[in-house]
PDB file of C-alpha atoms and ligand atoms in Angstrom:
ATOM      1  CA  MET A  20       0.000   0.000   0.000  1.00 91.00           C
ATOM      2  CA  SER A  21       1.370   3.436  -0.857  1.00 93.00           C
ATOM      3  CA  ILE A  22       1.099   6.468   1.434  1.00 94.00           C
ATOM      4  CA  PHE A  23      -2.184   7.984   0.215  1.00 96.00           C
ATOM      5  CA  GLU A  24      -3.768   4.821  -1.151  1.00 96.00           C
ATOM      6  CA  GLN A  25      -7.131   3.776   0.283  1.00 96.00           C
ATOM      7  CA  PRO A  26      -6.818   0.119   1.276  1.00 97.00           C
ATOM      8  CA  SER A  27      -9.024  -2.360  -0.547  1.00 97.00           C
ATOM      9  CA  PRO A  28     -11.252  -4.580   1.669  1.00 98.00           C
ATOM     10  CA  GLU A  29      -8.768  -7.401   1.000  1.00 98.00           C
ATOM     11  CA  GLN A  30      -5.862  -5.274   2.165  1.00 97.00           C
ATOM     12  CA  THR A  31      -7.748  -4.269   5.310  1.00 98.00           C
ATOM     13  CA  ALA A  32      -8.545  -7.918   6.011  1.00 98.00           C
ATOM     14  CA  ALA A  33      -4.910  -8.889   5.465  1.00 98.00           C
ATOM     15  CA  ILE A  34      -3.591  -6.203   7.796  1.00 98.00           C
ATOM     16  CA  ASN A  35      -6.188  -7.010  10.467  1.00 98.00           C
ATOM     17  CA  GLY A  36      -5.342 -10.684  10.053  1.00 98.00           C
ATOM     18  CA  ALA A  37      -1.635 -10.089  10.551  1.00 98.00           C
ATOM     19  CA  ILE A  38      -2.437  -8.217  13.777  1.00 98.00           C
ATOM     20  CA  THR A  39      -5.090 -10.521  15.194  1.00 98.00           C
ATOM     21  CA  SER A  40      -3.361 -13.781  14.251  1.00 98.00           C
ATOM     22  CA  ARG A  41      -0.328 -12.751  16.281  1.00 98.00           C
ATOM     23  CA  HIS A  42      -0.464 -14.880  19.363  1.00 98.00           C
ATOM     24  CA  SER A  43       2.526 -15.657  21.529  1.00 98.00           C
ATOM     25  CA  MET A  44       3.773 -19.059  20.384  1.00 98.00           C
ATOM     26  CA  ARG A  45       5.597 -21.352  22.777  1.00 98.00           C
ATOM     27  CA  ALA A  46       6.615 -24.234  20.487  1.00 98.00           C
ATOM     28  CA  PHE A  47       8.411 -23.811  17.171  1.00 98.00           C
ATOM     29  CA  LEU A  48       9.397 -26.056  14.275  1.00 98.00           C
ATOM     30  CA  PRO A  49      13.103 -26.393  13.418  1.00 98.00           C
ATOM     31  CA  THR A  50      12.400 -24.894   9.955  1.00 98.00           C
ATOM     32  CA  ASP A  51      15.182 -22.493   9.046  1.00 97.00           C
ATOM     33  CA  VAL A  52      14.475 -18.758   8.771  1.00 98.00           C
ATOM     34  CA  PRO A  53      16.815 -17.322   6.123  1.00 98.00           C
ATOM     35  CA  ARG A  54      18.852 -14.284   7.086  1.00 98.00           C
ATOM     36  CA  ALA A  55      17.412 -12.267   4.174  1.00 98.00           C
ATOM     37  CA  LEU A  56      13.907 -12.839   5.572  1.00 98.00           C
ATOM     38  CA  ILE A  57      14.970 -11.652   9.038  1.00 99.00           C
ATOM     39  CA  GLU A  58      16.569  -8.569   7.500  1.00 98.00           C
ATOM     40  CA  ASP A  59      13.395  -7.900   5.516  1.00 98.00           C
ATOM     41  CA  ILE A  60      11.272  -8.089   8.695  1.00 99.00           C
ATOM     42  CA  LEU A  61      13.666  -5.813  10.592  1.00 99.00           C
ATOM     43  CA  ARG A  62      13.697  -3.288   7.728  1.00 98.00           C
ATOM     44  CA  VAL A  63       9.892  -3.063   7.813  1.00 98.00           C
ATOM     45  CA  ALA A  64       9.784  -3.017  11.639  1.00 99.00           C
ATOM     46  CA  ALA A  65      12.224  -0.087  11.700  1.00 99.00           C
ATOM     47  CA  ARG A  66       9.552   2.060  10.007  1.00 98.00           C
ATOM     48  CA  ALA A  67       8.104   2.364  13.541  1.00 98.00           C
ATOM     49  CA  PRO A  68       7.775   5.969  14.695  1.00 98.00           C
ATOM     50  CA  SER A  69      10.021   7.264  17.451  1.00 98.00           C
ATOM     51  CA  GLY A  70      10.246  10.628  19.163  1.00 98.00           C
ATOM     52  CA  THR A  71      12.318  12.954  16.928  1.00 98.00           C
ATOM     53  CA  ASN A  72      13.177   9.834  14.897  1.00 98.00           C
ATOM     54  CA  THR A  73      15.677   8.667  17.511  1.00 98.00           C
ATOM     55  CA  GLN A  74      15.195   4.959  16.557  1.00 98.00           C
ATOM     56  CA  PRO A  75      16.354   3.572  19.915  1.00 99.00           C
ATOM     57  CA  TRP A  76      16.284  -0.115  18.937  1.00 99.00           C
ATOM     58  CA  GLN A  77      19.385  -2.322  18.812  1.00 99.00           C
ATOM     59  CA  VAL A  78      18.847  -5.927  17.736  1.00 99.00           C
ATOM     60  CA  HIS A  79      21.040  -8.984  18.349  1.00 99.00           C
ATOM     61  CA  VAL A  80      20.061 -11.977  16.193  1.00 99.00           C
ATOM     62  CA  LEU A  81      21.033 -15.418  17.471  1.00 98.00           C
ATOM     63  CA  SER A  82      20.893 -18.658  15.512  1.00 98.00           C
ATOM     64  CA  GLY A  83      22.831 -21.893  15.087  1.00 98.00           C
ATOM     65  CA  ALA A  84      25.759 -22.539  17.402  1.00 98.00           C
ATOM     66  CA  ALA A  85      25.547 -19.034  18.920  1.00 98.00           C
ATOM     67  CA  LEU A  86      21.935 -19.631  19.960  1.00 98.00           C
ATOM     68  CA  GLN A  87      22.798 -23.049  21.426  1.00 98.00           C
ATOM     69  CA  ARG A  88      25.703 -21.595  23.419  1.00 98.00           C
ATOM     70  CA  PHE A  89      23.567 -18.682  24.628  1.00 98.00           C
ATOM     71  CA  SER A  90      20.699 -20.953  25.753  1.00 98.00           C
ATOM     72  CA  ALA A  91      23.020 -23.420  27.460  1.00 98.00           C
ATOM     73  CA  ARG A  92      24.663 -20.628  29.421  1.00 98.00           C
ATOM     74  CA  ILE A  93      21.377 -19.242  30.705  1.00 98.00           C
ATOM     75  CA  LEU A  94      19.894 -22.663  31.440  1.00 98.00           C
ATOM     76  CA  ALA A  95      22.980 -23.583  33.483  1.00 98.00           C
ATOM     77  CA  VAL A  96      22.218 -20.604  35.729  1.00 98.00           C
ATOM     78  CA  TYR A  97      18.447 -21.169  35.703  1.00 98.00           C
ATOM     79  CA  ASP A  98      18.829 -24.790  36.788  1.00 98.00           C
ATOM     80  CA  ASP A  99      21.217 -24.004  39.660  1.00 98.00           C
ATOM     81  CA  PRO A 100      19.088 -22.654  42.562  1.00 97.00           C
ATOM     82  CA  GLU A 101      22.031 -21.052  44.385  1.00 98.00           C
ATOM     83  CA  GLU A 102      23.303 -19.287  41.286  1.00 98.00           C
ATOM     84  CA  LEU A 103      19.767 -18.376  40.185  1.00 98.00           C
ATOM     85  CA  ALA A 104      19.180 -16.525  43.461  1.00 98.00           C
ATOM     86  CA  THR A 105      21.988 -14.096  42.549  1.00 98.00           C
ATOM     87  CA  HIS A 106      20.289 -12.944  39.329  1.00 98.00           C
ATOM     88  CA  SER A 107      17.562 -10.324  39.193  1.00 97.00           C
ATOM     89  CA  GLU A 108      16.048  -7.909  36.699  1.00 97.00           C
ATOM     90  CA  GLU A 109      17.658  -4.572  36.026  1.00 97.00           C
ATOM     91  CA  TYR A 110      14.331  -2.826  35.498  1.00 97.00           C
ATOM     92  CA  ALA A 111      10.821  -3.607  36.727  1.00 96.00           C
ATOM     93  CA  TYR A 112       8.739  -4.888  33.829  1.00 97.00           C
ATOM     94  CA  TYR A 113       5.851  -5.814  36.108  1.00 96.00           C
ATOM     95  CA  PRO A 114       4.222  -3.767  38.873  1.00 96.00           C
ATOM     96  CA  ARG A 115       5.840  -4.197  42.269  1.00 94.00           C
ATOM     97  CA  GLU A 116       2.390  -4.346  43.845  1.00 96.00           C
ATOM     98  CA  TRP A 117      -0.231  -6.333  41.980  1.00 97.00           C
ATOM     99  CA  GLY A 118      -3.920  -5.444  42.208  1.00 97.00           C
ATOM    100  CA  SER A 119      -7.100  -6.150  40.288  1.00 97.00           C
ATOM    101  CA  PRO A 120      -7.704  -6.379  37.336  1.00 97.00           C
ATOM    102  CA  TYR A 121      -4.040  -7.026  36.479  1.00 98.00           C
ATOM    103  CA  ILE A 122      -3.391  -9.855  38.910  1.00 98.00           C
ATOM    104  CA  ASP A 123      -6.591 -11.603  37.761  1.00 98.00           C
ATOM    105  CA  ARG A 124      -5.523 -11.429  34.124  1.00 98.00           C
ATOM    106  CA  ARG A 125      -2.012 -12.581  34.970  1.00 97.00           C
ATOM    107  CA  ARG A 126      -3.334 -15.557  36.913  1.00 97.00           C
ATOM    108  CA  LYS A 127      -5.819 -16.476  34.193  1.00 97.00           C
ATOM    109  CA  VAL A 128      -3.242 -16.589  31.400  1.00 97.00           C
ATOM    110  CA  GLY A 129      -0.881 -18.577  33.619  1.00 96.00           C
ATOM    111  CA  TRP A 130      -3.443 -21.173  34.600  1.00 95.00           C
ATOM    112  CA  ASP A 131      -4.864 -21.372  31.072  1.00 97.00           C
ATOM    113  CA  LEU A 132      -1.373 -22.168  29.740  1.00 97.00           C
ATOM    114  CA  TYR A 133      -0.561 -24.655  32.499  1.00 97.00           C
ATOM    115  CA  GLY A 134      -4.029 -26.178  32.127  1.00 97.00           C
ATOM    116  CA  LEU A 135      -3.430 -26.864  28.435  1.00 97.00           C
ATOM    117  CA  LEU A 136      -0.083 -28.438  29.312  1.00 98.00           C
ATOM    118  CA  ASP A 137      -1.688 -30.430  32.137  1.00 97.00           C
ATOM    119  CA  ILE A 138       0.607 -28.873  34.719  1.00 97.00           C
ATOM    120  CA  ALA A 139      -1.097 -29.032  38.115  1.00 95.00           C
ATOM    121  CA  LYS A 140      -1.046 -26.150  40.602  1.00 90.00           C
ATOM    122  CA  GLY A 141       1.935 -26.690  42.880  1.00 92.00           C
ATOM    123  CA  ASP A 142       3.865 -28.901  40.427  1.00 96.00           C
ATOM    124  CA  LYS A 143       6.960 -26.763  40.843  1.00 96.00           C
ATOM    125  CA  ALA A 144       9.265 -29.042  38.831  1.00 97.00           C
ATOM    126  CA  ARG A 145       7.100 -28.929  35.710  1.00 97.00           C
ATOM    127  CA  MET A 146       6.464 -25.207  36.119  1.00 97.00           C
ATOM    128  CA  HIS A 147      10.222 -24.675  36.355  1.00 97.00           C
ATOM    129  CA  ASP A 148      10.783 -26.731  33.194  1.00 98.00           C
ATOM    130  CA  GLN A 149       8.024 -24.971  31.268  1.00 98.00           C
ATOM    131  CA  HIS A 150       9.315 -21.532  32.264  1.00 98.00           C
ATOM    132  CA  GLY A 151      12.800 -22.766  31.344  1.00 98.00           C
ATOM    133  CA  ARG A 152      11.640 -23.338  27.767  1.00 98.00           C
ATOM    134  CA  ASN A 153      11.844 -19.569  27.408  1.00 98.00           C
ATOM    135  CA  TYR A 154      15.616 -19.895  27.502  1.00 98.00           C
ATOM    136  CA  SER A 155      15.804 -22.164  24.484  1.00 98.00           C
ATOM    137  CA  PHE A 156      13.401 -19.772  22.724  1.00 98.00           C
ATOM    138  CA  PHE A 157      10.793 -22.562  22.766  1.00 98.00           C
ATOM    139  CA  ASP A 158      13.006 -24.338  20.169  1.00 98.00           C
ATOM    140  CA  ALA A 159      12.710 -21.486  17.658  1.00 98.00           C
ATOM    141  CA  PRO A 160      15.667 -21.380  15.236  1.00 98.00           C
ATOM    142  CA  VAL A 161      16.057 -17.632  15.797  1.00 99.00           C
ATOM    143  CA  GLY A 162      16.396 -15.811  19.096  1.00 98.00           C
ATOM    144  CA  LEU A 163      16.349 -12.036  19.204  1.00 99.00           C
ATOM    145  CA  MET A 164      17.747  -9.888  21.995  1.00 99.00           C
ATOM    146  CA  PHE A 165      16.939  -6.205  22.173  1.00 99.00           C
ATOM    147  CA  SER A 166      19.036  -3.567  23.856  1.00 98.00           C
ATOM    148  CA  ILE A 167      18.762   0.167  24.350  1.00 98.00           C
ATOM    149  CA  ASP A 168      21.272   2.883  25.205  1.00 98.00           C
ATOM    150  CA  ARG A 169      21.049   3.712  28.905  1.00 98.00           C
ATOM    151  CA  VAL A 170      20.819   7.450  28.186  1.00 98.00           C
ATOM    152  CA  MET A 171      17.417   6.892  26.583  1.00 98.00           C
ATOM    153  CA  GLN A 172      14.381   7.629  28.739  1.00 98.00           C
ATOM    154  CA  GLN A 173      10.837   6.310  29.144  1.00 98.00           C
ATOM    155  CA  GLY A 174       9.686   7.805  25.836  1.00 98.00           C
ATOM    156  CA  SER A 175      12.205   5.707  23.943  1.00 98.00           C
ATOM    157  CA  TRP A 176      10.868   2.590  25.655  1.00 98.00           C
ATOM    158  CA  LEU A 177       7.456   3.558  24.265  1.00 98.00           C
ATOM    159  CA  ASP A 178       9.042   3.816  20.809  1.00 98.00           C
ATOM    160  CA  TYR A 179      10.684   0.445  21.383  1.00 99.00           C
ATOM    161  CA  GLY A 180       7.317  -1.210  21.963  1.00 98.00           C
ATOM    162  CA  MET A 181       6.121   0.073  18.596  1.00 98.00           C
ATOM    163  CA  PHE A 182       9.178  -1.394  16.928  1.00 99.00           C
ATOM    164  CA  LEU A 183       8.637  -4.745  18.646  1.00 99.00           C
ATOM    165  CA  GLN A 184       4.974  -4.851  17.632  1.00 99.00           C
ATOM    166  CA  ASN A 185       5.894  -3.931  14.048  1.00 98.00           C
ATOM    167  CA  LEU A 186       8.408  -6.749  14.022  1.00 99.00           C
ATOM    168  CA  MET A 187       5.833  -9.260  15.257  1.00 99.00           C
ATOM    169  CA  ILE A 188       3.232  -8.142  12.693  1.00 98.00           C
ATOM    170  CA  ALA A 189       5.768  -8.133   9.860  1.00 98.00           C
ATOM    171  CA  ALA A 190       6.684 -11.678  10.910  1.00 99.00           C
ATOM    172  CA  ARG A 191       3.018 -12.732  10.717  1.00 98.00           C
ATOM    173  CA  ALA A 192       2.753 -11.157   7.258  1.00 98.00           C
ATOM    174  CA  ARG A 193       5.450 -13.636   6.184  1.00 98.00           C
ATOM    175  CA  GLY A 194       3.957 -16.705   7.878  1.00 98.00           C
ATOM    176  CA  LEU A 195       6.229 -16.539  10.904  1.00 98.00           C
ATOM    177  CA  HIS A 196       5.326 -16.350  14.579  1.00 98.00           C
ATOM    178  CA  THR A 197       6.950 -14.869  17.652  1.00 99.00           C
ATOM    179  CA  CYS A 198       6.958 -14.852  21.422  1.00 99.00           C
ATOM    180  CA  PRO A 199       8.121 -11.650  23.095  1.00 99.00           C
ATOM    181  CA  GLN A 200      10.122 -12.598  26.183  1.00 98.00           C
ATOM    182  CA  ALA A 201      10.728 -10.587  29.332  1.00 98.00           C
ATOM    183  CA  ALA A 202      11.930 -13.818  30.971  1.00 98.00           C
ATOM    184  CA  PHE A 203      15.449 -13.007  29.797  1.00 98.00           C
ATOM    185  CA  THR A 204      15.687  -9.788  31.796  1.00 98.00           C
ATOM    186  CA  GLN A 205      16.579 -11.704  34.969  1.00 98.00           C
ATOM    187  CA  PHE A 206      19.759 -12.830  33.218  1.00 98.00           C
ATOM    188  CA  HIS A 207      20.875  -9.454  31.867  1.00 98.00           C
ATOM    189  CA  ARG A 208      24.388  -9.873  33.325  1.00 98.00           C
ATOM    190  CA  VAL A 209      24.944 -13.223  31.619  1.00 98.00           C
ATOM    191  CA  ILE A 210      23.478 -11.872  28.382  1.00 98.00           C
ATOM    192  CA  ALA A 211      25.533  -8.673  28.404  1.00 98.00           C
ATOM    193  CA  ASP A 212      28.639 -10.801  28.877  1.00 98.00           C
ATOM    194  CA  GLU A 213      27.745 -13.427  26.267  1.00 98.00           C
ATOM    195  CA  LEU A 214      26.764 -10.823  23.643  1.00 98.00           C
ATOM    196  CA  GLN A 215      29.595  -8.466  24.614  1.00 98.00           C
ATOM    197  CA  PHE A 216      27.358  -5.494  25.281  1.00 98.00           C
ATOM    198  CA  LYS A 217      29.055  -2.160  25.748  1.00 98.00           C
ATOM    199  CA  PRO A 218      28.547  -0.723  29.277  1.00 98.00           C
ATOM    200  CA  GLU A 219      25.937   1.706  27.942  1.00 98.00           C
ATOM    201  CA  GLN A 220      23.820  -1.054  26.395  1.00 98.00           C
ATOM    202  CA  MET A 221      20.893  -2.286  28.489  1.00 98.00           C
ATOM    203  CA  LEU A 222      18.827  -5.382  27.799  1.00 98.00           C
ATOM    204  CA  VAL A 223      15.165  -4.639  26.996  1.00 98.00           C
ATOM    205  CA  CYS A 224      13.807  -8.153  26.352  1.00 98.00           C
ATOM    206  CA  GLY A 225      14.129 -11.133  24.042  1.00 98.00           C
ATOM    207  CA  MET A 226      11.928 -12.711  21.393  1.00 99.00           C
ATOM    208  CA  ALA A 227      11.570 -16.110  19.761  1.00 99.00           C
ATOM    209  CA  LEU A 228      11.085 -16.033  15.986  1.00 99.00           C
ATOM    210  CA  GLY A 229      10.239 -18.929  13.700  1.00 98.00           C
ATOM    211  CA  TYR A 230       7.509 -21.130  12.295  1.00 99.00           C
ATOM    212  CA  ALA A 231       5.050 -22.178  15.010  1.00 98.00           C
ATOM    213  CA  ASP A 232       4.330 -25.851  15.606  1.00 98.00           C
ATOM    214  CA  PRO A 233       0.584 -26.134  14.878  1.00 98.00           C
ATOM    215  CA  ALA A 234       0.414 -29.512  16.675  1.00 98.00           C
ATOM    216  CA  ALA A 235       1.743 -28.164  20.002  1.00 98.00           C
ATOM    217  CA  VAL A 236      -1.052 -27.816  22.541  1.00 98.00           C
ATOM    218  CA  GLU A 237       0.472 -24.695  24.111  1.00 98.00           C
ATOM    219  CA  ASN A 238       0.089 -22.908  20.779  1.00 98.00           C
ATOM    220  CA  SER A 239      -3.687 -23.321  20.975  1.00 98.00           C
ATOM    221  CA  LEU A 240      -3.845 -20.790  23.818  1.00 98.00           C
ATOM    222  CA  VAL A 241      -6.043 -17.842  22.877  1.00 97.00           C
ATOM    223  CA  THR A 242      -5.896 -15.042  25.422  1.00 98.00           C
ATOM    224  CA  GLU A 243      -8.821 -12.790  26.267  1.00 97.00           C
ATOM    225  CA  ARG A 244      -9.150  -9.053  25.803  1.00 98.00           C
ATOM    226  CA  ALA A 245     -11.387  -6.631  27.637  1.00 98.00           C
ATOM    227  CA  PRO A 246     -14.085  -5.119  25.405  1.00 98.00           C
ATOM    228  CA  VAL A 247     -13.484  -1.629  23.985  1.00 98.00           C
ATOM    229  CA  GLU A 248     -16.084   0.017  26.273  1.00 97.00           C
ATOM    230  CA  GLN A 249     -14.176  -1.226  29.323  1.00 97.00           C
ATOM    231  CA  PHE A 250     -10.974   0.652  28.532  1.00 98.00           C
ATOM    232  CA  THR A 251     -12.323   3.617  26.516  1.00 98.00           C
ATOM    233  CA  ARG A 252     -14.181   6.827  27.271  1.00 98.00           C
ATOM    234  CA  PHE A 253     -15.733   8.756  24.403  1.00 98.00           C
ATOM    235  CA  ILE A 254     -15.934  12.406  25.404  1.00 98.00           C
ATOM    236  CA  ASP A 255     -17.973  14.467  22.949  1.00 96.00           C
ATOM    237  CA  ALA A 256     -20.055  17.024  24.842  1.00 91.00           C
TER     238      ALA A 256
HETATM  239  C1  FMN B  15       7.209  -7.405  26.429  1.00 52.65           C
HETATM  240  C2  FMN B  15       6.575  -8.759  26.631  1.00 52.65           C
HETATM  241  C3  FMN B  15       7.248  -9.732  27.336  1.00 52.65           C
HETATM  242  C4  FMN B  15       6.706 -11.017  27.459  1.00 52.65           C
HETATM  243  N1  FMN B  15       7.427 -11.990  28.086  1.00 52.65           N
HETATM  244  C5  FMN B  15       7.040 -13.282  28.009  1.00 52.65           C
HETATM  245  C6  FMN B  15       7.895 -14.324  28.446  1.00 52.65           C
HETATM  246  O1  FMN B  15       8.984 -14.094  28.957  1.00 52.65           O
HETATM  247  N2  FMN B  15       7.486 -15.608  28.269  1.00 52.65           N
HETATM  248  C7  FMN B  15       6.275 -15.902  27.704  1.00 52.65           C
HETATM  249  O2  FMN B  15       5.958 -17.089  27.570  1.00 52.65           O
HETATM  250  N3  FMN B  15       5.420 -14.928  27.280  1.00 52.65           N
HETATM  251  C8  FMN B  15       5.787 -13.634  27.402  1.00 52.65           C
HETATM  252  N4  FMN B  15       4.976 -12.629  26.911  1.00 52.65           N
HETATM  253  C9  FMN B  15       3.729 -12.979  26.258  1.00 52.65           C
HETATM  254  C10 FMN B  15       2.480 -12.578  27.053  1.00 52.65           C
HETATM  255  O3  FMN B  15       2.229 -13.527  28.040  1.00 52.65           O
HETATM  256  C11 FMN B  15       1.324 -12.484  26.042  1.00 52.65           C
HETATM  257  O4  FMN B  15       1.571 -11.431  25.152  1.00 52.65           O
HETATM  258  C12 FMN B  15      -0.036 -12.245  26.688  1.00 52.65           C
HETATM  259  O5  FMN B  15      -0.383 -13.310  27.542  1.00 52.65           O
HETATM  260  C13 FMN B  15      -1.129 -12.076  25.623  1.00 52.65           C
HETATM  261  O6  FMN B  15      -1.165 -13.220  24.768  1.00 52.65           O
HETATM  262  P1  FMN B  15      -0.889 -13.138  23.214  1.00 52.65           P
HETATM  263  O7  FMN B  15       0.480 -12.567  23.011  1.00 52.65           O
HETATM  264  O8  FMN B  15      -0.972 -14.562  22.736  1.00 52.65           O
HETATM  265  O9  FMN B  15      -1.932 -12.244  22.603  1.00 52.65           O
HETATM  266  C14 FMN B  15       5.449 -11.318  26.876  1.00 52.65           C
HETATM  267  C15 FMN B  15       4.752 -10.296  26.217  1.00 52.65           C
HETATM  268  C16 FMN B  15       5.295  -9.037  26.087  1.00 52.65           C
HETATM  269  C17 FMN B  15       4.549  -7.977  25.335  1.00 52.65           C
END
C-alpha cells in the first residue's frame, strides 16, 4: 500500500489478520528462517515511529551454534538454585504491587497455559521446566535480543514497543510467529557478557522467531481481551 492509497477490503482484512493472528507461540518447528527474511522483517519493523526519529532499537540476532551456546549458558544458571538466586532484573517490567484487574488477568493466562499443558497447581518441577523453555526460545531457530542505550528515557521505551509490535506483525505477514520474552531480563548480566554489550547497552527483552508448531497444545492458547467500552471513554459534549 502506498502512502495515500485507500486500502481495498482485501488489504484491510490482510492487515487485520496479521495483527489478530499474532499470538505468543511457545513451540516452534526447526524450519530455518533465512537471514534475508529476518533482514526484511527488521527493515519493515524499523519504520516504527520514534520521538524525533531517535530509533532507539538495537537488535542482536542469534541462531545456530551461537543460539545453542547462549541458551546453554542461561539454562545452566536457571537450573542451579544457588546461582539463580543471585540474578535479578535490572528494570521492573511488572508492577511491584499487583492489584485487580491485572493480577486476575495474569493468573488467568498462567493457569490457562498450564491447564493446556496439564501442569497441576503446585507442580513446581514442571512449572520450572516450562518456564525454562523460554531460555531455548521454545526451540525457535532464531532468538532475538533487544538492547537500548542507557541514556534513553521512558519515551524511547514507548518507541521500542512500537518497533517490537511492528516486528511481530511483519513476521506474521510472512507466515512466521513470535513470542516476546521478558523472561530473559533476569539474566541481563549473563546476556551482556555473552553478547559483549558495551557498558551503555541495556537489555530490553528477548523474542523467539520462527515457524510455530501447529500440533503443540500450548500454541492453541487464545488469550482474552477486555471489550473496547471497558478501557475507553468517548468524550464528545
Ligand atoms: C514485552 C513482553 C514480554 C513477554 N514476556 C514473556 C515471556 O517471557 N514468556 C512468555 O511465555 N510470554 C511472554 N509474553 C507474552 C504474554 O504472556 C502475552 O503477550 C499475553 O499473555 C497475551 O497473549 P498473546 O500474546 O498470545 O496475545 C510477553 C509479552 C510481552 C509484550
